[in-house]
PDB file of C-alpha atoms in Angstrom:
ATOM      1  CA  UNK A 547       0.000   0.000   0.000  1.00 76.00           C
ATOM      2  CA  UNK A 548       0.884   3.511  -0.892  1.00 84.00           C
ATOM      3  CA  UNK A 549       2.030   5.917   2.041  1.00 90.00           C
ATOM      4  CA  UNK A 550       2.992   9.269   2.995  1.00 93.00           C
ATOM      5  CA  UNK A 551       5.405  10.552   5.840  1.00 94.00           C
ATOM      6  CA  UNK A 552       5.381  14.186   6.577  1.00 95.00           C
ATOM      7  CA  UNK A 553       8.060  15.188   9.052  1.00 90.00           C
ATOM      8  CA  UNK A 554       6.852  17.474  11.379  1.00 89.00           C
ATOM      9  CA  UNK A 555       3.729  18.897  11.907  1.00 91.00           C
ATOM     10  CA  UNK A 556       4.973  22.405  12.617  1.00 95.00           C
ATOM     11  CA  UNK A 557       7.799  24.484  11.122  1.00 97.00           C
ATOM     12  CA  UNK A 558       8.606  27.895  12.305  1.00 97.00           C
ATOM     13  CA  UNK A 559      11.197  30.297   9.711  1.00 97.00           C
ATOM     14  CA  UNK A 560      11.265  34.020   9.648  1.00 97.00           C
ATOM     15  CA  UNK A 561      10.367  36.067   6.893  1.00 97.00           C
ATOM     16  CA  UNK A 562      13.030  35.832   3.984  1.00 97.00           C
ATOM     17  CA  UNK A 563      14.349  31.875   5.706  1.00 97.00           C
ATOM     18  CA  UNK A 564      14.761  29.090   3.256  1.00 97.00           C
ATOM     19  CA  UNK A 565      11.520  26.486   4.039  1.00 97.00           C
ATOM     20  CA  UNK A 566      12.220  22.816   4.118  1.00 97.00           C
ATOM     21  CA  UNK A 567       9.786  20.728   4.222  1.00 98.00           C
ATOM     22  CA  UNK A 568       9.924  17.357   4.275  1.00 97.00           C
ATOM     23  CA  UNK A 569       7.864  13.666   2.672  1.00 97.00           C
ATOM     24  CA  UNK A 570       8.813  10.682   2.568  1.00 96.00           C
ATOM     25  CA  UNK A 571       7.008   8.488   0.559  1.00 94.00           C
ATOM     26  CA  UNK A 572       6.263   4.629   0.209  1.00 91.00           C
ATOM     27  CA  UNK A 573       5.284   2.801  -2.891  1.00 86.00           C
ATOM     28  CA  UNK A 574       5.709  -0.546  -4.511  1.00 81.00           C
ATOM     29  CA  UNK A 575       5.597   1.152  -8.221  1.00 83.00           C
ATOM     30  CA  UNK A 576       6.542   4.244  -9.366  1.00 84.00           C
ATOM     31  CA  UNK A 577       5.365   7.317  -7.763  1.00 88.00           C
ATOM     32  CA  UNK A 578       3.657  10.046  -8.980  1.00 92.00           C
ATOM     33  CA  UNK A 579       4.034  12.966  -5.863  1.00 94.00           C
ATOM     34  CA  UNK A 580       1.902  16.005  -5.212  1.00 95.00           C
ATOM     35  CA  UNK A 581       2.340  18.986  -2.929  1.00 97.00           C
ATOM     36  CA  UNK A 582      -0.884  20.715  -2.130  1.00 96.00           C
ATOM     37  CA  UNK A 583      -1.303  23.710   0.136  1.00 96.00           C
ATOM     38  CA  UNK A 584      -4.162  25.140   2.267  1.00 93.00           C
ATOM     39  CA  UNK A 585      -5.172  28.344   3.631  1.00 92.00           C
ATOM     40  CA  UNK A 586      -7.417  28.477   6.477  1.00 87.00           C
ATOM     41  CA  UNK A 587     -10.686  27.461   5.771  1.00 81.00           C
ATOM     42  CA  UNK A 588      -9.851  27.015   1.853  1.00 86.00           C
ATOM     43  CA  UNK A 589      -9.802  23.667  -0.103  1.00 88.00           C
ATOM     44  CA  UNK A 590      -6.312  22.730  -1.317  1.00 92.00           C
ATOM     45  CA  UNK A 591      -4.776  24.116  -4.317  1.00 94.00           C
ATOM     46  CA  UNK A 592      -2.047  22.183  -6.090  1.00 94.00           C
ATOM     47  CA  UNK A 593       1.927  23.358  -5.635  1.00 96.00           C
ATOM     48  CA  UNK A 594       3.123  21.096  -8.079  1.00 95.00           C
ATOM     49  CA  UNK A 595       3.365  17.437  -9.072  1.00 93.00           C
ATOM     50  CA  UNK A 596       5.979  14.922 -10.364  1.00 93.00           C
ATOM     51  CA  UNK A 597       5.197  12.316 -13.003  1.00 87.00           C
ATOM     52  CA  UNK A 598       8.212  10.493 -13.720  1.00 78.00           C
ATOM     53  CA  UNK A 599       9.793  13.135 -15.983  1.00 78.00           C
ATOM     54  CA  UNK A 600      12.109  15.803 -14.664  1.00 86.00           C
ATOM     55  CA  UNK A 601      13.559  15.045 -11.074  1.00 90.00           C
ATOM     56  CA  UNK A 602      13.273  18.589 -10.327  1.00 95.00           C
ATOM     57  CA  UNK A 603       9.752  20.040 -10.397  1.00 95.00           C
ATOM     58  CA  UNK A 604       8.729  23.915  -9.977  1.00 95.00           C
ATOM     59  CA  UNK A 605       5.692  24.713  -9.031  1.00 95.00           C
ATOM     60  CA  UNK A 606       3.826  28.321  -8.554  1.00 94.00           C
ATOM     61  CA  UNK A 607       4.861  30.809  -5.689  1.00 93.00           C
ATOM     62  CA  UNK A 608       8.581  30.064  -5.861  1.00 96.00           C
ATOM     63  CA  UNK A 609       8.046  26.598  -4.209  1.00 97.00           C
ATOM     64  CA  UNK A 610      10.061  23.619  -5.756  1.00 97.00           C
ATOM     65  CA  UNK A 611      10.287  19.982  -4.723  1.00 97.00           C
ATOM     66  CA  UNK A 612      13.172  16.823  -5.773  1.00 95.00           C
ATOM     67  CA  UNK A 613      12.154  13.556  -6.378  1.00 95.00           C
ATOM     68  CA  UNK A 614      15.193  11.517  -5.113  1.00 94.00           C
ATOM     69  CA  UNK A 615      13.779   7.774  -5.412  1.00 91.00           C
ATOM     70  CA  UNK A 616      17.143   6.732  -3.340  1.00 92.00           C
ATOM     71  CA  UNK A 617      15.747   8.356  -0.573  1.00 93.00           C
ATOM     72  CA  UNK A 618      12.324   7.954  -1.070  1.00 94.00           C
ATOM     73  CA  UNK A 619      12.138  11.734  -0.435  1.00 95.00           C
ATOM     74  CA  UNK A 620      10.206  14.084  -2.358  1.00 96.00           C
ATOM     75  CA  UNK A 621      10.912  17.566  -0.242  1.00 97.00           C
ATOM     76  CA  UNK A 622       9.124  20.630  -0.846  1.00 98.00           C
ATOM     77  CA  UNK A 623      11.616  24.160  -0.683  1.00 98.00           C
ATOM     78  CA  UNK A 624      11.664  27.680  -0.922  1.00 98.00           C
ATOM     79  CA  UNK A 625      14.205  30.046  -1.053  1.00 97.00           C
ATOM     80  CA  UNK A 626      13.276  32.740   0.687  1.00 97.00           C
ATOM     81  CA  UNK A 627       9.942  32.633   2.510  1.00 97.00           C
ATOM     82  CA  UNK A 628       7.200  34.976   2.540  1.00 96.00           C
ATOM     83  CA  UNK A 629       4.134  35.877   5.094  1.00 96.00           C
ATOM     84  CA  UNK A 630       1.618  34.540   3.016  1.00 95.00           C
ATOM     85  CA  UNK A 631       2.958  31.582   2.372  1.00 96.00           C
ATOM     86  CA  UNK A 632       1.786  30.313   5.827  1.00 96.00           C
ATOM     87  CA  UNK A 633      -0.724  27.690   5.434  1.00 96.00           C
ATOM     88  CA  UNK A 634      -0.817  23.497   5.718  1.00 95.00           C
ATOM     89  CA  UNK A 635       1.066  21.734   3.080  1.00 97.00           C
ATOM     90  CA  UNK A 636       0.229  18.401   2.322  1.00 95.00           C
ATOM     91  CA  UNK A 637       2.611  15.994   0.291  1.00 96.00           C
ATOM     92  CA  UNK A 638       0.395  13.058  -1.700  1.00 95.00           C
ATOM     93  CA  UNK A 639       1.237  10.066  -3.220  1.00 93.00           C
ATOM     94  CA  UNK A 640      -0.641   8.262  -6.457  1.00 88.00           C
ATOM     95  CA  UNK A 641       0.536   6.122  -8.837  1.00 75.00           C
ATOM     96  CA  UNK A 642      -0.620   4.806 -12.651  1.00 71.00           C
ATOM     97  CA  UNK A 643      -2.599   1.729 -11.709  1.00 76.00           C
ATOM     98  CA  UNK A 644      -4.833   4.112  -9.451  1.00 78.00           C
ATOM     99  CA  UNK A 645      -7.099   7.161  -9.745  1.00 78.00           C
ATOM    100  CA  UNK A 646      -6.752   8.270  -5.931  1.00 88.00           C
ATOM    101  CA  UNK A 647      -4.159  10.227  -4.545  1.00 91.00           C
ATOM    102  CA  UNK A 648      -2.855   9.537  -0.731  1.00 92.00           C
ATOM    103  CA  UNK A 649      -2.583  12.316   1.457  1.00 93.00           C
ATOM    104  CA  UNK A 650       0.421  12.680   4.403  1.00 93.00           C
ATOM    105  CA  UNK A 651      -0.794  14.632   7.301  1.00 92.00           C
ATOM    106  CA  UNK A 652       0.077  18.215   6.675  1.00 94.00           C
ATOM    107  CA  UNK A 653       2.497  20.395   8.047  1.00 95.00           C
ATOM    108  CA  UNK A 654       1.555  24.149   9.334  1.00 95.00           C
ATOM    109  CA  UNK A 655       4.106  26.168   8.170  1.00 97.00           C
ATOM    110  CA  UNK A 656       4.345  29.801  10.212  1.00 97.00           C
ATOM    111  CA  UNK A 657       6.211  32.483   9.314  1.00 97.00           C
ATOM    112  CA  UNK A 658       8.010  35.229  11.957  1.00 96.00           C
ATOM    113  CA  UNK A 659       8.863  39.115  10.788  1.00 94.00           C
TER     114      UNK A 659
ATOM    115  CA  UNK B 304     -15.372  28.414 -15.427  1.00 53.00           C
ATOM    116  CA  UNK B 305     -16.489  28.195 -11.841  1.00 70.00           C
ATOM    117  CA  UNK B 306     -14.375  25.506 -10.012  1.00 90.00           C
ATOM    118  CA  UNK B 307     -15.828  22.830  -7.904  1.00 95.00           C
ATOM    119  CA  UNK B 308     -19.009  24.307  -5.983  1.00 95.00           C
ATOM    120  CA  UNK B 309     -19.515  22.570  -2.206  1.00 97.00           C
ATOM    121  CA  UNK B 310     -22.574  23.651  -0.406  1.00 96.00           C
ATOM    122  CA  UNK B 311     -23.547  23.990   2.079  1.00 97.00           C
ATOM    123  CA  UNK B 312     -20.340  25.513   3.128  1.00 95.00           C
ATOM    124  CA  UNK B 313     -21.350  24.836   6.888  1.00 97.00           C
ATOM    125  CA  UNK B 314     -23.956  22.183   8.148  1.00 98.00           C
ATOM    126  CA  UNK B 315     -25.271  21.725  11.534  1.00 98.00           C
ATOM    127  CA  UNK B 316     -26.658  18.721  12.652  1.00 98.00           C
ATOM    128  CA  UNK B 317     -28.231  17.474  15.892  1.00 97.00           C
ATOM    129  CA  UNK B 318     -27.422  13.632  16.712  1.00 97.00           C
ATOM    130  CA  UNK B 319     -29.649  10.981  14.483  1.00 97.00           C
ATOM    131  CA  UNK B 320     -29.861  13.400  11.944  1.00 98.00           C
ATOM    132  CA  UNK B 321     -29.202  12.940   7.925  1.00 98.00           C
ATOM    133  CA  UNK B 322     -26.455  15.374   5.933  1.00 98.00           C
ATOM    134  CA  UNK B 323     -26.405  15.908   2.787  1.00 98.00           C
ATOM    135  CA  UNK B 324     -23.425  17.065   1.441  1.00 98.00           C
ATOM    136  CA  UNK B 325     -23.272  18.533  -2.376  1.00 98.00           C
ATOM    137  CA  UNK B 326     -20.531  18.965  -4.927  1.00 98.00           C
ATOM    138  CA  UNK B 327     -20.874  20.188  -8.661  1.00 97.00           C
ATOM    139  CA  UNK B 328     -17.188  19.215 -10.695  1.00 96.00           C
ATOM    140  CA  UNK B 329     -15.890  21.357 -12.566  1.00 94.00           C
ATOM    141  CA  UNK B 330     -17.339  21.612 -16.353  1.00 91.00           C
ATOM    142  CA  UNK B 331     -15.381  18.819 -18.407  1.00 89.00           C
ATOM    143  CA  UNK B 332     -14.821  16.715 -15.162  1.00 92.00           C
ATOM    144  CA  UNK B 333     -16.178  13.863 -14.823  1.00 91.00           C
ATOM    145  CA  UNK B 334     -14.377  12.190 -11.893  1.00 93.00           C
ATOM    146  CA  UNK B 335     -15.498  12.730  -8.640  1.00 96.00           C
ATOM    147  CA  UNK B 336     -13.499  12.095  -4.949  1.00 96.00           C
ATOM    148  CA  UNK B 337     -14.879  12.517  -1.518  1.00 97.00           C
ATOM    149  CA  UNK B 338     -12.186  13.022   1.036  1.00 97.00           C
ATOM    150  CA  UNK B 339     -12.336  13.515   5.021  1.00 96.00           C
ATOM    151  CA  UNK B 340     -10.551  15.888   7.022  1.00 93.00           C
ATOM    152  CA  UNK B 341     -10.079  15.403  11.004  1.00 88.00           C
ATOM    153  CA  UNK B 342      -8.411  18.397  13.010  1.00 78.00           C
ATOM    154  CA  UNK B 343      -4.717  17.208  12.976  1.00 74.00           C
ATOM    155  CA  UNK B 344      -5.084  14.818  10.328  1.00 78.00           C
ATOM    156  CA  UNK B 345      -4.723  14.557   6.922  1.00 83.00           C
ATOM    157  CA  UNK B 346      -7.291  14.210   4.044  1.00 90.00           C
ATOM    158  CA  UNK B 347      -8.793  10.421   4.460  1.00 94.00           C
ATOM    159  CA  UNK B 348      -9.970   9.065   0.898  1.00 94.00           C
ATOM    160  CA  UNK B 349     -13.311   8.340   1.093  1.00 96.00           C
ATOM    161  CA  UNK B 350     -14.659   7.267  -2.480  1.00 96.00           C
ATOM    162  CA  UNK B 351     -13.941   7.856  -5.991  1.00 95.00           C
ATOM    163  CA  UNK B 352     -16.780   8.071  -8.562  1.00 95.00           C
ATOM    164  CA  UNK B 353     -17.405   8.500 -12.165  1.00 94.00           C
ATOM    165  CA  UNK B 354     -21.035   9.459 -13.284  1.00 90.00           C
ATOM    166  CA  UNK B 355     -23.435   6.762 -12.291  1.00 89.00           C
ATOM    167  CA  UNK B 356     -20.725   4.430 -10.862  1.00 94.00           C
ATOM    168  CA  UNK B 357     -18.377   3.945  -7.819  1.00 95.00           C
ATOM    169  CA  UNK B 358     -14.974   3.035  -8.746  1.00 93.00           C
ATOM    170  CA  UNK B 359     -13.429   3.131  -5.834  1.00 93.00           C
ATOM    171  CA  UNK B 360     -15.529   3.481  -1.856  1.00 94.00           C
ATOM    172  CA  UNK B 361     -12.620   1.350  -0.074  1.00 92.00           C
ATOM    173  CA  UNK B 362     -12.696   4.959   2.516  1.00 93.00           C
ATOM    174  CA  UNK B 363     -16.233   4.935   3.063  1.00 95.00           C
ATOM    175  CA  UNK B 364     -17.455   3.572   6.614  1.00 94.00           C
ATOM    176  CA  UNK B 365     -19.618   0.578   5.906  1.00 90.00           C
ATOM    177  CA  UNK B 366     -22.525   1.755   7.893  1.00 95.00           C
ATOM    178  CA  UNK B 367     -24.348   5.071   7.465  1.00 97.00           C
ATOM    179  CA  UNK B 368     -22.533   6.777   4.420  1.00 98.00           C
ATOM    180  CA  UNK B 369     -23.013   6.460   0.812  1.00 97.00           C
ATOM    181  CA  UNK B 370     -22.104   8.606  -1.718  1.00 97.00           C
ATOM    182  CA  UNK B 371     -23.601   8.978  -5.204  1.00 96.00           C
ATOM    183  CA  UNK B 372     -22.935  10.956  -8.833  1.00 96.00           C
ATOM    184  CA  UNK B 373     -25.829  10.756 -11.146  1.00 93.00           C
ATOM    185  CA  UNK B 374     -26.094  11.229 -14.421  1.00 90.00           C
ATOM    186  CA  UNK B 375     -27.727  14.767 -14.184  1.00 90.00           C
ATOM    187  CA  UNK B 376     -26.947  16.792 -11.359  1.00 92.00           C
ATOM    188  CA  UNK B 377     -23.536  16.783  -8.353  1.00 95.00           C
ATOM    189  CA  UNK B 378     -22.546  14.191  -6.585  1.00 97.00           C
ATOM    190  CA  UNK B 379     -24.337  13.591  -3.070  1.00 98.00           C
ATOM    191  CA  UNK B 380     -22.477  12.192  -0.024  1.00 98.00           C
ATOM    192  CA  UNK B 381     -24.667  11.317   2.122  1.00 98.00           C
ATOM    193  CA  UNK B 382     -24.665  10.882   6.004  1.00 98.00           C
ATOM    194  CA  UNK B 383     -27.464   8.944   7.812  1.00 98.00           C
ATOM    195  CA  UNK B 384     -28.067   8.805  11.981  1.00 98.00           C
ATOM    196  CA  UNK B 385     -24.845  11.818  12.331  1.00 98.00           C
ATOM    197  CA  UNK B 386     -22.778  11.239  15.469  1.00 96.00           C
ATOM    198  CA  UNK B 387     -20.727  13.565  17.218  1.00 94.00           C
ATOM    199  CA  UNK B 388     -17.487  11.256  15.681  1.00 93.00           C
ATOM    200  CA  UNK B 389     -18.531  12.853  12.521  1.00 96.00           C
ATOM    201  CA  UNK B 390     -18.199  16.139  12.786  1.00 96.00           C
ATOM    202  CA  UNK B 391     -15.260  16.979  10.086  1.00 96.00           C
ATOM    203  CA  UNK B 392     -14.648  18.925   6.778  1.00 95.00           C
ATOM    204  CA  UNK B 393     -16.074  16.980   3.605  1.00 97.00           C
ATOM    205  CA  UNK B 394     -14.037  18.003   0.373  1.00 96.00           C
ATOM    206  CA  UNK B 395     -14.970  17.264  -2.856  1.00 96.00           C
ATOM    207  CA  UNK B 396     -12.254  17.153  -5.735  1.00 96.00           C
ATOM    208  CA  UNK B 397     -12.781  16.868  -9.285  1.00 95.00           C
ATOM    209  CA  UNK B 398     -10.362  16.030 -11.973  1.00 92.00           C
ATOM    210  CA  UNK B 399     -10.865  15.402 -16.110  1.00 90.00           C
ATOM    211  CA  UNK B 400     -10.376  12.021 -17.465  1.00 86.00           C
ATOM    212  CA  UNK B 401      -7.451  13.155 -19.244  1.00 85.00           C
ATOM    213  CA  UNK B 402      -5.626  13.654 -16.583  1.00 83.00           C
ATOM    214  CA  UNK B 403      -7.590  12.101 -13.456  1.00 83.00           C
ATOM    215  CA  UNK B 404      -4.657  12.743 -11.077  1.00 85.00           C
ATOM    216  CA  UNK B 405      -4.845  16.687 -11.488  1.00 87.00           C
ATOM    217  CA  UNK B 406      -7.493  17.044  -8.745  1.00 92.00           C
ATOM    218  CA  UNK B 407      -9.211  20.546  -8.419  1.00 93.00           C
ATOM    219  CA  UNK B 408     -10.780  20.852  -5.055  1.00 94.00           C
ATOM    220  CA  UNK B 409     -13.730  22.503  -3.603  1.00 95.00           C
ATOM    221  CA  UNK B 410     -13.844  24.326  -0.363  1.00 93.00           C
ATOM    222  CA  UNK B 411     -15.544  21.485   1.348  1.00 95.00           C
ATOM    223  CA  UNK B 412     -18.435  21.530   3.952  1.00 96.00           C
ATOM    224  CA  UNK B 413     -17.619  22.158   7.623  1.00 95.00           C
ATOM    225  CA  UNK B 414     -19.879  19.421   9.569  1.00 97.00           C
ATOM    226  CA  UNK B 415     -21.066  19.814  12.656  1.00 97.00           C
ATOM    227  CA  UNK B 416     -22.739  17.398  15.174  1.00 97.00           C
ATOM    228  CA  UNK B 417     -24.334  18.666  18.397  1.00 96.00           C
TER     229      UNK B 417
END
């Protein structure tokens, strides 16, 4: 069965900080990953995604994420971080033999001035 | 084009109660997922349908919920005898069958049991 590990439920940075954060993923095939985030009381709007081509994936508001199968990582970064980029981020896993995508359990990212 | 449309956006039920819980896909979409969210927790998958089928319900509790897309119409999840336990955020995604794993979610429905 497909799986999700989110380390850390809470990250703190301060305004202009790189943001790390971190999913570890568990598949028997090949993974197709997903960041989502969420702003209070919002559905969740799609980051990016990674399906197997480049290893490297950008997604919208500076945020980028590595697929690195050898670690079974697929960490979501940014640069320099902003005050509205706090919100939950969810990491998700799918794959091609399915139509449902598995969720990890969020982390709340804050940012400080 | 109006994303996917959840309503009501907040429902308040007493105990032994039915919800109904509405979503409208996107225009074009024609896959439909019901997912759970629990303070704390992640989205739970709850069921995955296609108009007039269910492809996929391995989420759903076995008692009490069932879900439904019909040919005309949005897709119904539906809640019979509400406890407490359910009290959670329903969101509905939608995603094209082009590309079913590009999900576009809705704002979901904040449930309440009292």
């Amino acid at each position: 069965a497909q799986s999700v590990t989110q380390l850390g439920s809470h990250v703190s940075v301060s305004e202009g900080a790189l943001v790390l954060l971190r999913c570890n993923y568990s598949s028997s095939v090949p993974p197709y990953l997903f960041w989502y985030v969420q702003y209070p009381n919002q559905g969740l709007q799609l980051l990016l995604k990674y399906t197997s081509a480049a290893t490297l994936v950008k997604g919208i508001n500076g945020f980028e994420a590595e697929f690195k199968k050898s670690e079974t990582s697929f960490h979501l970064t940014k640069p320099s971080a902003h005050m509205s980029d706090a919100a939950e981020y969810f990491c998700a896993v799918s794959d091609i033999n399915t139509d449902k995508l598995i969720f990890g359990t969020g982390t709340r990212l804050q940012v400080f001035p | 084009n109006a994303g996917v449309m959840q309503n009501p956006r907040h429902l308040v039920r007493r105990r032994g109660q039915e919800a109904r819980l509405r979503c409208s896909p996107m225009k074009g979409h024609s896959h439909v997922y019901w997912y759970r969210q629990l303070p704390e927790e992640g989205l739970k998958f709850m069921v995955y349908l296609q108009k007039e089928n269910i492809i996929d319900e391995s989420g759903m509790p076995k008692e009490r919920f069932s879900a439904e897309f019909p040919k005309e119409g949005p897709s119904i999840l539906r809640i019979q005898q509400v406890v407490r336990g359910d009290s959670a955020a329903y969101f509905c995604a939608s995603s094209p069958p082009a590309d079913s794993l590009t999900y576009t979610f809705g704002s979901g429905t904040r449930l309440t049991v009292v």
